[in-house]
Each structure stands twice: as structure tokens, then as C-alpha cells.
PDB file of C-alpha atoms in Angstrom:
ATOM      1  CA  MET A   1     -12.588  45.718  71.593  1.00  0.00           C
ATOM      2  CA  ALA A   2     -12.880  45.323  67.586  1.00  0.00           C
ATOM      3  CA  ARG A   3     -16.489  45.136  66.728  1.00  0.00           C
ATOM      4  CA  THR A   4     -18.049  42.054  64.852  1.00  0.00           C
ATOM      5  CA  GLY A   5     -16.866  41.660  61.401  1.00  0.00           C
ATOM      6  CA  SER A   6     -14.465  43.551  62.411  1.00  0.00           C
ATOM      7  CA  GLY A   7     -11.642  40.437  61.714  1.00  0.00           C
ATOM      8  CA  ARG A   8     -12.454  40.892  58.096  1.00  0.00           C
ATOM      9  CA  LEU A   9     -11.249  44.305  57.715  1.00  0.00           C
ATOM     10  CA  ARG A  10      -8.284  43.994  59.474  1.00  0.00           C
ATOM     11  CA  VAL A  11      -7.292  41.343  56.955  1.00  0.00           C
ATOM     12  CA  LEU A  12      -8.240  43.665  54.448  1.00  0.00           C
ATOM     13  CA  GLY A  13      -6.452  46.521  55.931  1.00  0.00           C
ATOM     14  CA  LEU A  14      -3.168  44.747  55.311  1.00  0.00           C
ATOM     15  CA  VAL A  15      -3.803  43.622  51.557  1.00  0.00           C
ATOM     16  CA  GLY A  16      -4.589  47.205  51.402  1.00  0.00           C
ATOM     17  CA  ALA A  17      -0.899  48.380  51.981  1.00  0.00           C
ATOM     18  CA  LEU A  18       0.121  46.957  49.406  1.00  0.00           C
ATOM     19  CA  SER A  19      -2.168  48.960  47.043  1.00  0.00           C
ATOM     20  CA  LEU A  20      -3.017  52.580  48.055  1.00  0.00           C
ATOM     21  CA  GLY A  21      -0.751  54.965  49.328  1.00  0.00           C
ATOM     22  CA  SER A  22      -2.239  58.561  48.536  1.00  0.00           C
ATOM     23  CA  GLY A  23      -1.114  59.290  52.287  1.00  0.00           C
ATOM     24  CA  PRO A  24       2.524  58.908  54.081  1.00  0.00           C
ATOM     25  CA  ALA A  25       3.696  55.615  54.161  1.00  0.00           C
ATOM     26  CA  LEU A  26       2.378  53.262  56.747  1.00  0.00           C
ATOM     27  CA  PRO A  27       3.985  50.612  58.716  1.00  0.00           C
ATOM     28  CA  ALA A  28       1.728  47.557  57.912  1.00  0.00           C
ATOM     29  CA  PRO A  29       2.628  45.550  61.604  1.00  0.00           C
ATOM     30  CA  GLU A  30       0.165  49.111  62.873  1.00  0.00           C
ATOM     31  CA  SER A  31      -2.929  49.275  63.528  1.00  0.00           C
ATOM     32  CA  VAL A  32      -5.410  52.048  64.617  1.00  0.00           C
ATOM     33  CA  ALA A  33      -9.036  52.984  66.460  1.00  0.00           C
ATOM     34  CA  THR A  34     -10.949  54.067  64.431  1.00  0.00           C
ATOM     35  CA  ALA A  35     -11.013  54.374  60.164  1.00  0.00           C
ATOM     36  CA  LEU A  36     -13.105  57.298  59.247  1.00  0.00           C
ATOM     37  CA  VAL A  37     -14.374  57.551  55.847  1.00  0.00           C
ATOM     38  CA  VAL A  38     -16.747  61.049  55.005  1.00  0.00           C
ATOM     39  CA  SER A  39     -18.992  60.476  51.992  1.00  0.00           C
ATOM     40  CA  VAL A  40     -20.295  63.365  50.937  1.00  0.00           C
ATOM     41  CA  ASP A  41     -23.397  63.871  48.109  1.00  0.00           C
ATOM     42  CA  VAL A  42     -22.380  66.127  45.600  1.00  0.00           C
ATOM     43  CA  SER A  43     -25.173  65.610  43.005  1.00  0.00           C
ATOM     44  CA  GLN A  44     -27.297  68.500  41.335  1.00  0.00           C
ATOM     45  CA  SER A  45     -28.568  69.732  44.476  1.00  0.00           C
ATOM     46  CA  VAL A  46     -25.612  70.530  45.877  1.00  0.00           C
ATOM     47  CA  ASP A  47     -24.372  73.515  43.709  1.00  0.00           C
ATOM     48  CA  ASP A  48     -21.122  75.419  43.831  1.00  0.00           C
ATOM     49  CA  ALA A  49     -21.430  77.526  46.773  1.00  0.00           C
ATOM     50  CA  ARG A  50     -23.717  74.360  48.723  1.00  0.00           C
ATOM     51  CA  PHE A  51     -20.054  72.090  47.731  1.00  0.00           C
ATOM     52  CA  ARG A  52     -17.645  74.537  49.293  1.00  0.00           C
ATOM     53  CA  LEU A  53     -19.708  75.176  52.226  1.00  0.00           C
ATOM     54  CA  GLN A  54     -19.638  70.732  52.816  1.00  0.00           C
ATOM     55  CA  MET A  55     -16.018  70.545  52.068  1.00  0.00           C
ATOM     56  CA  GLU A  56     -15.089  74.431  54.462  1.00  0.00           C
ATOM     57  CA  GLY A  57     -17.131  72.573  57.333  1.00  0.00           C
ATOM     58  CA  ILE A  58     -14.517  69.415  56.718  1.00  0.00           C
ATOM     59  CA  ALA A  59     -11.508  71.139  57.176  1.00  0.00           C
ATOM     60  CA  GLU A  60     -13.072  73.374  60.062  1.00  0.00           C
ATOM     61  CA  ALA A  61     -13.720  69.895  61.541  1.00  0.00           C
ATOM     62  CA  LEU A  62     -10.607  68.382  61.145  1.00  0.00           C
ATOM     63  CA  GLU A  63      -8.730  71.519  62.488  1.00  0.00           C
ATOM     64  CA  ASP A  64     -11.359  72.012  65.795  1.00  0.00           C
ATOM     65  CA  PRO A  65      -9.587  71.865  68.771  1.00  0.00           C
ATOM     66  CA  ALA A  66     -11.474  68.722  70.370  1.00  0.00           C
ATOM     67  CA  VAL A  67     -11.820  66.922  67.043  1.00  0.00           C
ATOM     68  CA  VAL A  68      -7.537  66.933  67.472  1.00  0.00           C
ATOM     69  CA  GLY A  69      -8.232  65.795  70.704  1.00  0.00           C
ATOM     70  CA  ALA A  70      -9.743  63.071  69.986  1.00  0.00           C
ATOM     71  CA  ILE A  71      -7.927  62.078  67.211  1.00  0.00           C
ATOM     72  CA  THR A  72      -4.453  62.492  69.444  1.00  0.00           C
ATOM     73  CA  GLY A  73      -6.467  60.250  72.558  1.00  0.00           C
ATOM     74  CA  ASN A  74      -6.132  57.515  69.353  1.00  0.00           C
ATOM     75  CA  PRO A  75      -2.594  56.049  69.676  1.00  0.00           C
ATOM     76  CA  GLY A  76      -1.577  56.206  66.891  1.00  0.00           C
ATOM     77  CA  GLY A  77      -4.242  58.192  65.670  1.00  0.00           C
ATOM     78  CA  ILE A  78      -7.295  57.637  63.143  1.00  0.00           C
ATOM     79  CA  LEU A  79      -7.233  56.594  59.595  1.00  0.00           C
ATOM     80  CA  PHE A  80      -9.765  59.286  57.161  1.00  0.00           C
ATOM     81  CA  ALA A  81     -10.694  58.993  53.362  1.00  0.00           C
ATOM     82  CA  MET A  82     -13.318  60.989  51.483  1.00  0.00           C
ATOM     83  CA  VAL A  83     -15.396  59.721  48.907  1.00  0.00           C
ATOM     84  CA  THR A  84     -17.971  61.821  47.250  1.00  0.00           C
ATOM     85  CA  TRP A  85     -20.739  60.545  45.082  1.00  0.00           C
ATOM     86  CA  ALA A  86     -24.126  61.513  43.012  1.00  0.00           C
ATOM     87  CA  ASP A  87     -24.360  59.430  39.939  1.00  0.00           C
ATOM     88  CA  LYS A  88     -21.247  57.242  40.482  1.00  0.00           C
ATOM     89  CA  ALA A  89     -18.629  57.542  43.954  1.00  0.00           C
ATOM     90  CA  ASP A  90     -15.225  58.409  43.956  1.00  0.00           C
ATOM     91  CA  LEU A  91     -12.507  58.387  45.722  1.00  0.00           C
ATOM     92  CA  ALA A  92     -11.893  62.094  46.496  1.00  0.00           C
ATOM     93  CA  LEU A  93      -8.879  61.907  49.476  1.00  0.00           C
ATOM     94  CA  GLY A  94      -7.454  58.170  49.572  1.00  0.00           C
ATOM     95  CA  TRP A  95      -6.709  57.038  53.349  1.00  0.00           C
ATOM     96  CA  ARG A  96      -4.311  59.349  55.389  1.00  0.00           C
ATOM     97  CA  ARG A  97      -3.150  58.423  58.627  1.00  0.00           C
ATOM     98  CA  ILE A  98      -3.983  61.490  61.142  1.00  0.00           C
ATOM     99  CA  ALA A  99      -1.991  61.931  64.229  1.00  0.00           C
ATOM    100  CA  SER A 100      -1.171  65.183  65.188  1.00  0.00           C
ATOM    101  CA  ARG A 101      -2.683  68.707  64.690  1.00  0.00           C
ATOM    102  CA  ALA A 102      -0.041  68.950  61.799  1.00  0.00           C
ATOM    103  CA  ASP A 103      -1.648  65.934  60.120  1.00  0.00           C
ATOM    104  CA  ALA A 104      -4.973  67.341  60.862  1.00  0.00           C
ATOM    105  CA  ALA A 105      -4.165  70.490  58.906  1.00  0.00           C
ATOM    106  CA  ALA A 106      -2.216  68.766  55.537  1.00  0.00           C
ATOM    107  CA  THR A 107      -5.834  66.954  55.236  1.00  0.00           C
ATOM    108  CA  ALA A 108      -7.842  70.040  55.781  1.00  0.00           C
ATOM    109  CA  ALA A 109      -6.013  71.531  53.042  1.00  0.00           C
ATOM    110  CA  LEU A 110      -6.351  68.852  51.220  1.00  0.00           C
ATOM    111  CA  VAL A 111     -10.025  68.361  51.338  1.00  0.00           C
ATOM    112  CA  ARG A 112     -10.348  72.351  50.656  1.00  0.00           C
ATOM    113  CA  ALA A 113      -8.390  71.817  47.147  1.00  0.00           C
ATOM    114  CA  THR A 114     -10.698  68.785  45.977  1.00  0.00           C
ATOM    115  CA  PRO A 115     -12.393  70.041  43.227  1.00  0.00           C
ATOM    116  CA  ARG A 116     -15.969  69.690  42.738  1.00  0.00           C
ATOM    117  CA  GLN A 117     -17.425  66.009  40.641  1.00  0.00           C
ATOM    118  CA  ALA A 118     -19.854  66.712  37.857  1.00  0.00           C
ATOM    119  CA  GLY A 119     -23.117  64.275  38.772  1.00  0.00           C
ATOM    120  CA  GLU A 120     -26.920  65.048  38.477  1.00  0.00           C
ATOM    121  CA  PHE A 121     -28.072  61.567  40.370  1.00  0.00           C
ATOM    122  CA  THR A 122     -28.325  61.032  44.184  1.00  0.00           C
ATOM    123  CA  CYS A 123     -26.924  57.512  43.976  1.00  0.00           C
ATOM    124  CA  LEU A 124     -27.033  56.054  47.284  1.00  0.00           C
ATOM    125  CA  GLY A 125     -26.401  52.523  46.524  1.00  0.00           C
ATOM    126  CA  GLN A 126     -23.446  53.580  44.270  1.00  0.00           C
ATOM    127  CA  MET A 127     -21.441  54.915  46.822  1.00  0.00           C
ATOM    128  CA  PHE A 128     -22.504  51.732  49.299  1.00  0.00           C
ATOM    129  CA  ARG A 129     -21.059  49.616  46.439  1.00  0.00           C
ATOM    130  CA  THR A 130     -17.619  51.624  46.145  1.00  0.00           C
ATOM    131  CA  VAL A 131     -17.239  51.774  49.672  1.00  0.00           C
ATOM    132  CA  THR A 132     -17.458  47.686  49.799  1.00  0.00           C
ATOM    133  CA  ALA A 133     -15.439  47.451  46.539  1.00  0.00           C
ATOM    134  CA  ARG A 134     -12.906  49.890  46.422  1.00  0.00           C
ATOM    135  CA  VAL A 135     -12.376  51.547  49.682  1.00  0.00           C
ATOM    136  CA  LEU A 136     -12.309  49.371  52.400  1.00  0.00           C
ATOM    137  CA  PRO A 137     -10.112  46.554  50.854  1.00  0.00           C
ATOM    138  CA  ALA A 138      -7.306  49.189  50.617  1.00  0.00           C
ATOM    139  CA  LEU A 139      -6.741  49.969  54.535  1.00  0.00           C
ATOM    140  CA  PRO A 140      -4.143  50.733  54.392  1.00  0.00           C
ATOM    141  CA  VAL A 141      -3.628  48.738  57.973  1.00  0.00           C
ATOM    142  CA  PRO A 142      -6.596  47.002  60.417  1.00  0.00           C
ATOM    143  CA  ALA A 143      -8.785  49.140  62.237  1.00  0.00           C
ATOM    144  CA  GLU A 144     -11.019  48.021  65.134  1.00  0.00           C
ATOM    145  CA  ARG A 145     -13.400  50.320  63.936  1.00  0.00           C
ATOM    146  CA  VAL A 146     -14.525  51.196  60.605  1.00  0.00           C
ATOM    147  CA  VAL A 147     -17.257  54.535  59.889  1.00  0.00           C
ATOM    148  CA  ILE A 148     -19.018  55.436  57.429  1.00  0.00           C
ATOM    149  CA  ASP A 149     -20.134  58.974  57.833  1.00  0.00           C
ATOM    150  CA  VAL A 150     -23.055  59.764  54.928  1.00  0.00           C
ATOM    151  CA  SER A 151     -24.435  63.164  54.346  1.00  0.00           C
ATOM    152  CA  GLY A 152     -26.588  64.265  51.980  1.00  0.00           C
ATOM    153  CA  ASP A 153     -29.737  66.335  50.923  1.00  0.00           C
ATOM    154  CA  GLY A 154     -31.686  63.945  49.055  1.00  0.00           C
ATOM    155  CA  ILE A 155     -32.925  60.456  49.144  1.00  0.00           C
ATOM    156  CA  ASP A 156     -31.621  57.768  46.776  1.00  0.00           C
ATOM    157  CA  ASN A 157     -32.740  58.158  43.105  1.00  0.00           C
ATOM    158  CA  CYS A 158     -31.035  55.913  41.106  1.00  0.00           C
ATOM    159  CA  THR A 159     -31.104  52.527  42.724  1.00  0.00           C
ATOM    160  CA  ASP A 160     -34.916  50.074  43.640  1.00  0.00           C
ATOM    161  CA  ALA A 161     -35.197  49.576  46.538  1.00  0.00           C
ATOM    162  CA  ASP A 162     -34.368  45.782  47.130  1.00  0.00           C
ATOM    163  CA  THR A 163     -30.624  46.829  45.263  1.00  0.00           C
ATOM    164  CA  LEU A 164     -30.311  49.626  47.558  1.00  0.00           C
ATOM    165  CA  ALA A 165     -31.229  47.475  50.654  1.00  0.00           C
ATOM    166  CA  ASP A 166     -28.297  44.651  49.104  1.00  0.00           C
ATOM    167  CA  GLU A 167     -25.864  47.266  48.439  1.00  0.00           C
ATOM    168  CA  HIS A 168     -26.997  48.358  52.394  1.00  0.00           C
ATOM    169  CA  ALA A 169     -26.490  45.363  53.761  1.00  0.00           C
ATOM    170  CA  ALA A 170     -23.003  44.057  52.059  1.00  0.00           C
ATOM    171  CA  LEU A 171     -21.616  47.184  53.386  1.00  0.00           C
ATOM    172  CA  LEU A 172     -22.668  46.564  56.987  1.00  0.00           C
ATOM    173  CA  ALA A 173     -21.507  43.305  56.232  1.00  0.00           C
ATOM    174  CA  THR A 174     -17.536  44.305  56.490  1.00  0.00           C
ATOM    175  CA  GLY A 175     -17.778  45.223  60.058  1.00  0.00           C
ATOM    176  CA  ALA A 176     -18.623  49.176  59.285  1.00  0.00           C
ATOM    177  CA  THR A 177     -20.774  51.214  61.066  1.00  0.00           C
ATOM    178  CA  ILE A 178     -22.835  53.860  59.247  1.00  0.00           C
ATOM    179  CA  ASN A 179     -23.857  56.888  60.374  1.00  0.00           C
ATOM    180  CA  GLY A 180     -26.500  59.435  58.936  1.00  0.00           C
ATOM    181  CA  LEU A 181     -25.814  63.675  58.803  1.00  0.00           C
ATOM    182  CA  PRO A 182     -29.083  64.447  56.637  1.00  0.00           C
ATOM    183  CA  ILE A 183     -28.673  68.576  55.299  1.00  0.00           C
ATOM    184  CA  LEU A 184     -31.913  69.719  55.978  1.00  0.00           C
ATOM    185  CA  VAL A 185     -32.687  72.790  53.879  1.00  0.00           C
ATOM    186  CA  PRO A 186     -36.994  74.238  54.696  1.00  0.00           C
ATOM    187  CA  GLY A 187     -39.167  74.390  51.434  1.00  0.00           C
ATOM    188  CA  GLU A 188     -36.627  71.866  50.160  1.00  0.00           C
ATOM    189  CA  ASN A 189     -36.675  68.689  51.641  1.00  0.00           C
ATOM    190  CA  ASP A 190     -38.994  68.716  54.814  1.00  0.00           C
ATOM    191  CA  VAL A 191     -41.113  65.963  53.098  1.00  0.00           C
ATOM    192  CA  VAL A 192     -40.084  63.311  51.078  1.00  0.00           C
ATOM    193  CA  GLY A 193     -40.569  59.839  49.159  1.00  0.00           C
ATOM    194  CA  ALA A 194     -43.058  60.566  46.639  1.00  0.00           C
ATOM    195  CA  GLY A 195     -41.767  60.038  42.384  1.00  0.00           C
ATOM    196  CA  ALA A 196     -40.786  57.730  40.618  1.00  0.00           C
ATOM    197  CA  TYR A 197     -37.253  56.111  40.241  1.00  0.00           C
ATOM    198  CA  ARG A 198     -34.777  57.513  37.588  1.00  0.00           C
ATOM    199  CA  ALA A 199     -31.805  56.219  36.939  1.00  0.00           C
ATOM    200  CA  PRO A 200     -28.090  58.138  34.976  1.00  0.00           C
ATOM    201  CA  GLY A 201     -28.418  56.728  31.271  1.00  0.00           C
ATOM    202  CA  TYR A 202     -32.446  54.917  32.521  1.00  0.00           C
ATOM    203  CA  GLY A 203     -35.053  57.995  32.270  1.00  0.00           C
ATOM    204  CA  LEU A 204     -37.830  57.004  34.496  1.00  0.00           C
ATOM    205  CA  ARG A 205     -38.501  52.894  35.629  1.00  0.00           C
ATOM    206  CA  PRO A 206     -41.560  52.552  36.324  1.00  0.00           C
ATOM    207  CA  THR A 207     -40.990  51.097  39.616  1.00  0.00           C
ATOM    208  CA  PRO A 208     -42.583  53.480  41.965  1.00  0.00           C
ATOM    209  CA  LEU A 209     -40.945  55.076  44.676  1.00  0.00           C
ATOM    210  CA  PRO A 210     -42.773  54.247  48.122  1.00  0.00           C
ATOM    211  CA  GLN A 211     -45.830  56.992  48.363  1.00  0.00           C
ATOM    212  CA  ASP A 212     -45.235  57.493  52.248  1.00  0.00           C
ATOM    213  CA  ARG A 213     -44.170  60.877  52.511  1.00  0.00           C
ATOM    214  CA  THR A 214     -41.653  60.858  55.478  1.00  0.00           C
ATOM    215  CA  THR A 215     -39.120  63.308  56.414  1.00  0.00           C
ATOM    216  CA  LEU A 216     -35.137  62.879  55.723  1.00  0.00           C
ATOM    217  CA  GLU A 217     -33.851  62.196  59.237  1.00  0.00           C
ATOM    218  CA  GLU A 218     -36.749  59.398  58.581  1.00  0.00           C
ATOM    219  CA  TRP A 219     -35.482  58.110  55.568  1.00  0.00           C
ATOM    220  CA  TYR A 220     -31.682  58.284  57.084  1.00  0.00           C
ATOM    221  CA  ARG A 221     -33.148  56.191  59.767  1.00  0.00           C
ATOM    222  CA  ALA A 222     -34.401  53.182  57.668  1.00  0.00           C
ATOM    223  CA  HIS A 223     -31.936  53.608  54.551  1.00  0.00           C
ATOM    224  CA  VAL A 224     -28.674  54.557  56.130  1.00  0.00           C
ATOM    225  CA  LEU A 225     -27.760  53.862  59.294  1.00  0.00           C
ATOM    226  CA  GLY A 226     -26.443  51.037  60.692  1.00  0.00           C
ATOM    227  CA  GLY A 227     -24.203  49.010  62.835  1.00  0.00           C
ATOM    228  CA  PRO A 228     -22.636  49.013  66.034  1.00  0.00           C
ATOM    229  CA  GLY A 229     -23.414  52.679  67.767  1.00  0.00           C
ATOM    230  CA  ALA A 230     -25.257  53.477  64.317  1.00  0.00           C
ATOM    231  CA  PHE A 231     -26.221  57.586  64.810  1.00  0.00           C
ATOM    232  CA  LEU A 232     -28.001  60.340  63.460  1.00  0.00           C
ATOM    233  CA  LEU A 233     -27.254  64.117  63.673  1.00  0.00           C
ATOM    234  CA  ALA A 234     -29.118  66.465  61.511  1.00  0.00           C
ATOM    235  CA  ALA A 235     -27.788  70.116  60.071  1.00  0.00           C
ATOM    236  CA  ALA A 236     -30.078  72.701  60.116  1.00  0.00           C
ATOM    237  CA  GLY A 237     -29.259  73.520  56.568  1.00  0.00           C
ATOM    238  CA  TYR A 238     -25.577  74.145  54.914  1.00  0.00           C
ATOM    239  CA  GLY A 239     -24.223  76.816  57.439  1.00  0.00           C
ATOM    240  CA  ASP A 240     -25.234  74.140  60.532  1.00  0.00           C
ATOM    241  CA  PHE A 241     -22.544  71.320  58.520  1.00  0.00           C
ATOM    242  CA  SER A 242     -19.522  72.390  59.923  1.00  0.00           C
ATOM    243  CA  ARG A 243     -21.243  72.940  63.331  1.00  0.00           C
ATOM    244  CA  ALA A 244     -22.870  69.736  63.037  1.00  0.00           C
ATOM    245  CA  LEU A 245     -19.968  67.502  61.510  1.00  0.00           C
ATOM    246  CA  ARG A 246     -17.573  68.970  64.118  1.00  0.00           C
ATOM    247  CA  ARG A 247     -19.137  67.280  66.658  1.00  0.00           C
ATOM    248  CA  LYS A 248     -20.544  64.117  64.719  1.00  0.00           C
ATOM    249  CA  PHE A 249     -16.388  63.888  64.090  1.00  0.00           C
ATOM    250  CA  VAL A 250     -16.146  63.534  68.163  1.00  0.00           C
ATOM    251  CA  ILE A 251     -18.557  60.874  69.253  1.00  0.00           C
ATOM    252  CA  GLU A 252     -17.139  58.568  66.125  1.00  0.00           C
ATOM    253  CA  ILE A 253     -13.372  59.539  66.802  1.00  0.00           C
ATOM    254  CA  SER A 254     -13.959  59.161  71.165  1.00  0.00           C
ATOM    255  CA  ALA A 255     -16.377  56.328  70.385  1.00  0.00           C
ATOM    256  CA  LEU A 256     -18.755  57.848  72.588  1.00  0.00           C
ATOM    257  CA  GLY A 257     -21.204  56.155  70.772  1.00  0.00           C
ATOM    258  CA  ARG A 258     -20.424  52.665  71.806  1.00  0.00           C
TER     259      ARG A 258
END
């Protein structure tokens, strides 16, 4: 069943069929049950080793038999795209249909080959804006359900609270669901929330961050999650990322949270 707001995404999907073709050509009249955007934090706290763990984790999840089973259980498979974000957000892998084990393996190979995007800051609001303005309008076919899977190890340190809320609301207004996968690193991000906003090129802003100290999980619940059936599943460090993502993909692709 299509969700609230999905009508807009269906229209955008038909338009997007003319504008983006990084994967195999897709017949315009078709549709899919799920379009999945994997959105990956690549800011300064994510060094080369952590970046590779994330890419390998995504690739392994796509190759996992349970995930492949969930994908092939959907008529026509799924649509998959990947966004990486730091100071700005990049469409690292445009929309591709995954409808078979071979499709999943081919997409996993592309994920593994993705170069690391340079960036210092954790600009979550920029990512929300890019997905709303660039990624979703390029859907090559309509999707009943659009899921944005956001992973990261820190809070936004670019955008003021009101603007972040506005960008979040604009993305939710498309009918998409935003799920969270915070990466919890003991001794690094146990407690978050204090400090000052710092945007690329602008230095420290006078407006302070909320001084309430909270956990990264709670921050994600407050500022990332949204939409029908939204949920959070944390990774216990980067070494746990692959396991957490495999479980998350099965839930998202099978729509078990509906």
C-alpha cells in the first residue's frame, strides 16, 4: 500500500526516468515496493579505515542471503542509491534496480569501489536538502515506499536548529521514511550536545548548541528519525556496522516495520 505523500514520489519517479541513468535502463511503466537510499557520514571523524569498514559493511549486507531473499521477495526487486556526506552531500551511487543475486553482487562491487569524499564537518541538514532536491526527484520509476537509511557517528555541526528542522520536515513531506543507524564509539561519542555550531567557511557561530547533554542515539531519535514506521538500530562501533546494517536492510526491504 502506498504511504501518505507517496503520490508525489510516484510523479517524481516518472520524471526522474528521463534524468538519471547510472544503472541499467528501467522501463518507465514499472514500479517497485521499496526505494532505499543509504546515506553515509564521511566527515573528519571517519578516517580511511572507518570509511572502508562502512563501504565493506554495505557491500556485505547487499550480498547477505537474508537481504537478497528480502529483495527478491519484492516483485521487481528494489531501487538502491547511496549518498555520502560531510561538508556537502554527494550522490555516490545513482539509482540502480536490484532484482537478483547478480544485481546485488554488481551493486556491492560498485560500493566497494567508491572513493572517499573529502570533508571535515557533519552537515546533516545539507544531506537532507540534497536527498530532497536531487535524489528523490531522480527516481527512475515510482516506489510505494521510500526509505532513507542514515548512518553516522556524530551530530550535525553545520546547521542551526531551526534550519535543520526545516530541512528534515521538507524531506518527510515527500512521504519518505528516515531511519537511523548511529555508530556508537565508546570514549568518543558517548555523550553529545554541548559546544557551538561551526559551519564550513564561517567559523564559530554565536548561537550555541543545546546544552543538554544527551546520547547519540537520543539525538538521532530527535533529529533524524521520521515518517511511517521509522526506527533506529545502533551499531556498537564500526566493527559492528555490517551486522547492524544487514539486520536493518532486512527490516526495511521486507517492510517489517509497517
